[in-house]
CSV table of C-alpha atoms and ligand atoms in Angstrom, one decimal:
chain,number,residue,atom,x,y,z
K,1,MET,CA,30.0,-50.2,-28.8
K,2,LYS,CA,27.2,-49.1,-31.0
K,3,LEU,CA,25.7,-45.7,-30.2
K,4,PHE,CA,22.2,-44.4,-30.7
K,5,VAL,CA,20.7,-41.0,-29.8
K,6,TYR,CA,17.0,-40.6,-29.3
K,7,HIS,CA,15.8,-37.0,-28.8
K,8,THR,CA,12.9,-38.1,-26.6
K,9,SER,CA,11.8,-41.2,-24.8
K,10,GLU,CA,8.7,-41.3,-27.1
K,11,LEU,CA,11.1,-41.8,-30.0
K,12,THR,CA,12.9,-44.8,-28.5
K,13,PRO,CA,12.0,-48.2,-29.9
K,14,SER,CA,9.4,-49.9,-27.7
K,15,GLN,CA,10.0,-53.5,-28.5
K,16,ILE,CA,13.7,-53.7,-27.7
K,17,LEU,CA,16.0,-52.4,-25.0
K,18,PRO,CA,19.7,-51.4,-25.1
K,19,ASP,CA,22.5,-53.0,-23.0
K,20,THR,CA,22.9,-49.6,-21.4
K,21,ALA,CA,20.4,-46.8,-21.4
K,22,VAL,CA,21.7,-43.3,-20.6
K,23,VAL,CA,18.8,-41.0,-19.6
K,24,ILE,CA,19.4,-37.2,-20.1
K,25,ASP,CA,17.4,-34.3,-18.7
K,26,VAL,CA,19.9,-31.5,-18.4
K,27,LEU,CA,17.1,-29.0,-17.4
K,28,ARG,CA,16.9,-30.3,-14.8
K,29,ALA,CA,16.1,-33.8,-13.5
K,30,THR,CA,19.3,-35.6,-14.2
K,31,THR,CA,21.4,-32.6,-13.1
K,32,THR,CA,19.4,-32.7,-9.8
K,33,ILE,CA,19.8,-36.5,-9.4
K,34,ALA,CA,23.6,-36.3,-9.9
K,35,THR,CA,23.9,-33.3,-7.6
K,36,ALA,CA,21.8,-34.9,-4.8
K,37,LEU,CA,23.9,-38.1,-4.9
K,38,ASP,CA,27.1,-36.1,-5.1
K,39,VAL,CA,26.4,-34.2,-1.9
K,40,GLY,CA,25.5,-37.4,0.0
K,41,ALA,CA,21.9,-38.5,-0.6
K,42,GLU,CA,21.6,-42.2,0.1
K,43,ALA,CA,19.6,-42.7,-3.1
K,44,VAL,CA,17.1,-41.0,-5.4
K,45,ALA,CA,13.8,-42.8,-6.0
K,46,THR,CA,12.1,-41.5,-9.1
K,47,PHE,CA,8.4,-41.6,-10.0
K,48,LYS,CA,6.4,-40.8,-13.1
K,49,SER,CA,3.3,-40.0,-11.0
K,50,LEU,CA,3.1,-37.8,-7.9
K,51,GLU,CA,0.5,-40.2,-6.4
K,52,SER,CA,2.9,-43.1,-6.4
K,53,LEU,CA,5.7,-40.9,-5.0
K,54,MET,CA,3.4,-40.1,-2.1
K,55,GLU,CA,2.3,-43.7,-1.6
K,56,VAL,CA,5.8,-45.2,-1.6
K,57,SER,CA,7.5,-42.4,0.4
K,58,GLU,CA,4.9,-42.8,3.2
K,59,ASN,CA,6.7,-46.1,4.1
K,60,TRP,CA,10.0,-44.4,4.5
K,61,PRO,CA,11.0,-42.7,7.8
K,62,ALA,CA,10.0,-39.0,7.7
K,63,GLN,CA,13.3,-37.8,9.0
K,64,LYS,CA,15.2,-39.8,6.3
K,65,ARG,CA,13.2,-38.6,3.3
K,66,ILE,CA,12.9,-35.5,1.1
K,67,ARG,CA,10.0,-35.2,-1.3
K,68,ALA,CA,10.5,-33.2,-4.5
K,69,GLY,CA,7.8,-32.6,-7.0
K,70,GLU,CA,7.9,-30.5,-10.1
K,71,ARG,CA,5.3,-29.8,-12.8
K,72,GLY,CA,5.6,-27.2,-15.5
K,73,GLY,CA,8.9,-26.1,-14.0
K,74,ALA,CA,7.4,-25.1,-10.7
K,75,LYS,CA,7.4,-26.8,-7.3
K,76,VAL,CA,4.3,-28.8,-6.5
K,77,GLU,CA,2.5,-27.5,-3.5
K,78,GLY,CA,3.0,-29.7,-0.4
K,79,TYR,CA,6.4,-31.0,-1.4
K,80,ASP,CA,9.6,-30.2,0.4
K,81,LEU,CA,11.4,-29.1,-2.8
K,82,GLY,CA,10.8,-28.5,-6.5
K,83,ASN,CA,13.5,-29.7,-9.0
K,84,SER,CA,16.3,-27.2,-8.6
K,85,PRO,CA,19.8,-28.8,-8.3
K,86,LEU,CA,20.8,-25.8,-6.3
K,87,ASP,CA,18.5,-26.9,-3.4
K,88,CYS,CA,20.6,-30.1,-3.1
K,89,THR,CA,23.0,-29.1,-0.3
K,90,THR,CA,24.9,-31.5,1.9
K,91,GLU,CA,23.0,-30.2,5.0
K,92,LEU,CA,19.7,-31.2,3.4
K,93,MET,CA,20.6,-34.3,1.5
K,94,LYS,CA,23.1,-36.2,3.6
K,95,ASP,CA,22.0,-39.8,4.2
K,96,LYS,CA,18.5,-39.0,3.1
K,97,ARG,CA,16.5,-40.6,0.3
K,98,LEU,CA,15.2,-38.1,-2.3
K,99,PHE,CA,11.8,-39.0,-3.7
K,100,LEU,CA,11.5,-37.2,-7.0
K,101,SER,CA,8.8,-36.8,-9.7
K,102,THR,CA,9.3,-34.4,-12.6
K,103,THR,CA,7.4,-33.6,-15.8
K,104,ASN,CA,9.5,-35.4,-18.3
K,105,GLY,CA,12.8,-36.7,-16.8
K,106,THR,CA,11.4,-39.3,-14.4
K,107,LYS,CA,9.0,-40.4,-17.1
K,108,ALA,CA,11.9,-41.0,-19.5
K,109,LEU,CA,13.7,-43.0,-16.8
K,110,GLN,CA,10.6,-45.2,-16.4
K,111,ALA,CA,10.4,-45.9,-20.1
K,112,VAL,CA,13.8,-47.8,-20.1
K,113,GLU,CA,13.9,-49.0,-16.5
K,114,GLN,CA,14.0,-52.6,-17.6
K,115,SER,CA,17.3,-52.2,-19.5
K,116,SER,CA,20.2,-54.3,-18.0
K,117,THR,CA,22.0,-51.1,-17.1
K,118,VAL,CA,20.5,-47.6,-16.6
K,119,ILE,CA,22.6,-44.5,-15.9
K,120,THR,CA,21.8,-40.8,-15.9
K,121,ALA,CA,23.8,-38.1,-17.6
K,122,ALA,CA,23.9,-34.3,-17.5
K,123,LEU,CA,26.5,-31.8,-18.7
K,124,ILE,CA,27.8,-31.6,-15.1
K,125,ASN,CA,28.9,-35.3,-15.0
K,126,ARG,CA,29.5,-35.9,-18.8
K,127,GLY,CA,33.1,-37.0,-18.2
K,128,SER,CA,32.1,-39.8,-15.7
K,129,VAL,CA,29.5,-41.1,-18.1
K,130,VAL,CA,32.1,-41.3,-20.9
K,131,LYS,CA,34.6,-43.0,-18.6
K,132,TYR,CA,32.1,-45.5,-17.4
K,133,LEU,CA,30.9,-46.4,-20.9
K,134,LEU,CA,34.5,-46.8,-22.2
K,135,LYS,CA,35.3,-49.1,-19.3
K,136,GLN,CA,32.2,-51.2,-19.6
K,137,ASN,CA,32.1,-51.1,-23.4
K,138,PRO,CA,28.4,-52.3,-23.7
K,139,GLU,CA,27.3,-53.6,-27.1
K,140,THR,CA,24.5,-51.1,-27.5
K,141,VAL,CA,24.1,-47.7,-25.8
K,142,TRP,CA,21.1,-45.5,-26.1
K,143,LEU,CA,21.5,-41.8,-25.2
K,144,ILE,CA,17.9,-40.7,-24.5
K,145,GLY,CA,16.7,-37.1,-24.1
K,146,SER,CA,13.7,-36.4,-22.0
K,147,GLY,CA,12.5,-33.5,-24.0
K,148,TRP,CA,9.4,-31.6,-23.1
K,149,GLU,CA,6.0,-33.3,-23.3
K,150,GLY,CA,6.9,-35.3,-26.3
K,151,GLY,CA,8.9,-32.6,-28.1
K,152,TYR,CA,12.6,-32.3,-28.6
K,153,SER,CA,14.8,-30.3,-26.2
K,154,LEU,CA,18.0,-28.7,-27.4
K,155,GLU,CA,19.8,-29.1,-24.1
K,156,ASP,CA,19.3,-32.8,-23.9
K,157,THR,CA,20.5,-33.5,-27.5
K,158,VAL,CA,23.5,-31.2,-27.0
K,159,CYS,CA,24.5,-33.3,-23.9
K,160,GLY,CA,24.0,-36.5,-26.0
K,161,GLY,CA,26.3,-34.9,-28.6
K,162,ALA,CA,28.9,-34.1,-25.9
K,163,ILE,CA,28.9,-37.7,-24.7
K,164,ALA,CA,28.9,-39.1,-28.3
K,165,GLN,CA,31.8,-36.8,-29.4
K,166,SER,CA,34.0,-37.9,-26.5
K,167,LEU,CA,33.2,-41.6,-27.2
K,168,LEU,CA,33.8,-41.4,-30.9
K,169,ASN,CA,37.1,-39.6,-30.4
K,170,ASN,CA,38.4,-41.9,-27.6
K,171,GLY,CA,41.0,-43.7,-29.7
K,172,THR,CA,41.0,-47.0,-27.8
K,173,VAL,CA,37.5,-48.6,-27.7
K,174,PRO,CA,35.8,-49.0,-31.2
K,175,VAL,CA,32.6,-47.0,-31.2
K,176,THR,CA,30.2,-47.1,-34.2
K,177,ILE,CA,27.3,-44.8,-35.1
K,178,GLY,CA,23.9,-46.5,-34.8
K,179,ASN,CA,21.6,-43.8,-36.2
K,180,ASP,CA,21.6,-40.4,-37.9
K,181,GLU,CA,20.6,-38.7,-34.6
K,182,VAL,CA,24.2,-39.3,-33.3
K,183,ILE,CA,25.6,-37.2,-36.2
K,184,ALA,CA,23.0,-34.5,-35.6
K,185,ALA,CA,23.7,-34.4,-31.8
K,186,VAL,CA,27.5,-34.2,-32.4
K,187,ALA,CA,27.0,-31.4,-34.9
K,188,LEU,CA,24.8,-29.5,-32.4
K,189,TYR,CA,27.4,-29.9,-29.7
K,190,SER,CA,30.3,-28.9,-32.0
K,191,GLN,CA,28.4,-25.7,-32.8
K,192,TRP,CA,27.6,-24.8,-29.2
K,193,GLN,CA,30.3,-26.3,-27.1
K,194,ASP,CA,31.9,-23.0,-26.1
K,195,ASN,CA,28.6,-21.4,-25.5
K,196,LEU,CA,26.4,-23.8,-23.6
K,197,LEU,CA,24.8,-21.2,-21.4
K,198,GLU,CA,23.7,-19.2,-24.4
K,199,LEU,CA,22.1,-22.4,-25.9
K,200,MET,CA,20.2,-22.8,-22.6
K,201,HIS,CA,18.9,-19.3,-22.9
K,202,GLN,CA,17.7,-20.0,-26.5
K,203,ALA,CA,16.1,-23.3,-25.6
K,204,SER,CA,12.3,-23.2,-25.0
K,205,HIS,CA,12.6,-24.9,-21.6
K,206,GLY,CA,15.5,-22.6,-20.7
K,207,GLN,CA,13.2,-19.7,-21.4
K,208,ARG,CA,10.4,-21.3,-19.3
K,209,LEU,CA,12.8,-21.6,-16.4
K,210,LEU,CA,14.1,-18.0,-16.8
K,211,GLY,CA,10.5,-16.9,-16.6
K,212,LEU,CA,10.3,-18.7,-13.2
K,213,GLY,CA,13.5,-17.0,-12.0
K,214,GLY,CA,15.8,-19.9,-12.9
K,215,GLN,CA,18.9,-17.9,-14.0
K,216,GLU,CA,21.3,-19.5,-11.6
K,217,ASP,CA,19.9,-23.0,-12.3
K,218,LEU,CA,20.7,-22.5,-16.0
K,219,LYS,CA,24.2,-21.4,-15.3
K,220,TYR,CA,24.8,-24.5,-13.1
K,221,CYS,CA,23.2,-26.9,-15.5
K,222,ALA,CA,25.2,-25.6,-18.5
K,223,THR,CA,28.5,-26.3,-16.8
K,224,LEU,CA,30.5,-29.2,-18.2
K,225,ASP,CA,32.3,-31.8,-16.1
K,226,ILE,CA,32.1,-30.3,-12.6
K,227,ILE,CA,31.2,-33.4,-10.7
K,228,GLU,CA,32.3,-37.1,-11.0
K,229,THR,CA,29.2,-38.7,-9.5
K,230,LEU,CA,27.6,-41.2,-11.8
K,231,PRO,CA,24.0,-42.2,-10.9
K,232,ILE,CA,23.2,-45.8,-11.7
K,233,GLN,CA,19.9,-47.7,-11.4
K,234,LYS,CA,20.0,-50.3,-8.6
K,235,SER,CA,16.4,-51.4,-9.0
K,236,PRO,CA,13.6,-50.0,-11.3
K,237,GLY,CA,13.4,-46.2,-10.5
K,238,LEU,CA,16.0,-46.3,-7.7
K,239,LEU,CA,19.3,-44.5,-8.5
K,240,VAL,CA,22.4,-44.7,-6.4
K,241,LYS,CA,25.9,-43.3,-6.7
K,242,LEU,CA,28.3,-45.7,-8.5
K,243,ALA,CA,31.3,-46.4,-6.3
K,244,SER,CA,34.3,-44.5,-7.6
K,245,SER,CA,36.3,-47.7,-7.7
K,246,SER,CA,34.0,-48.9,-10.5
K,247,LEU,CA,34.7,-45.8,-12.7
M,301,3SL,O1,10.8,-32.1,-17.3
M,301,3SL,C1,11.4,-32.4,-16.3
M,301,3SL,O2,11.5,-33.6,-15.9
M,301,3SL,C2,12.1,-31.4,-15.4
M,301,3SL,O3,13.4,-31.6,-15.3
M,301,3SL,C3,11.6,-30.0,-15.8
M,301,3SL,S1,12.2,-28.8,-14.8
M,301,3SL,O4,13.5,-28.4,-15.3
M,301,3SL,O5,12.3,-29.1,-13.4
M,301,3SL,O6,11.3,-27.6,-14.9
């Protein structure tokens, strides 16, 4: 397995695709996606634009859908939810399809949606991501941060580092380093691994969310390995929970 880290989707090569793309938006899209599927959502349909979300979700039974729209960290008017993973309760999500559009995370997903395999990662499900990659052992793996409007986000790269460090230390499957960003991401994670919440507080998007009252969101998003759910793309933009027998 050859591992690459890209801090943002804008920095990923545009002419080639990996065997497995791992999209990361710790604050908060991929944390929300994993949580929604973990509590029983039937699937999460992701959209770069709010217009296409509205258009596609119109064809889905109203009692079976939840529309979530976030821009600039805030809920978009007229949507059921914003992008807080803490809104994803079993009561709300069970057997529903979550239609989600966020500022950067769903855009990053779209950038690599043609890869043979697309999964999403966050700190909360890091262990399952590692387990899956070691089991599948794809030739090339890209860990892609969503960043913020083209810029680098600390929390996405630290998650890439958490995954990369576990893969590089696994001791059974040979894993090689594909670019310098892997080394940088592992160094970042090594520095902050015991203080991930403090890193979120220092990160620019963490500060943006704190300004919007997102203290509890930051706490949840900074927690490592608390769920086993692995979101995997079934068709472009549509994520489902990987069956636990496949992990
Ligand atoms: O940028 C994104 O896609 C979001 O996850 C941003 S937020 O955390 O919902 O503000």
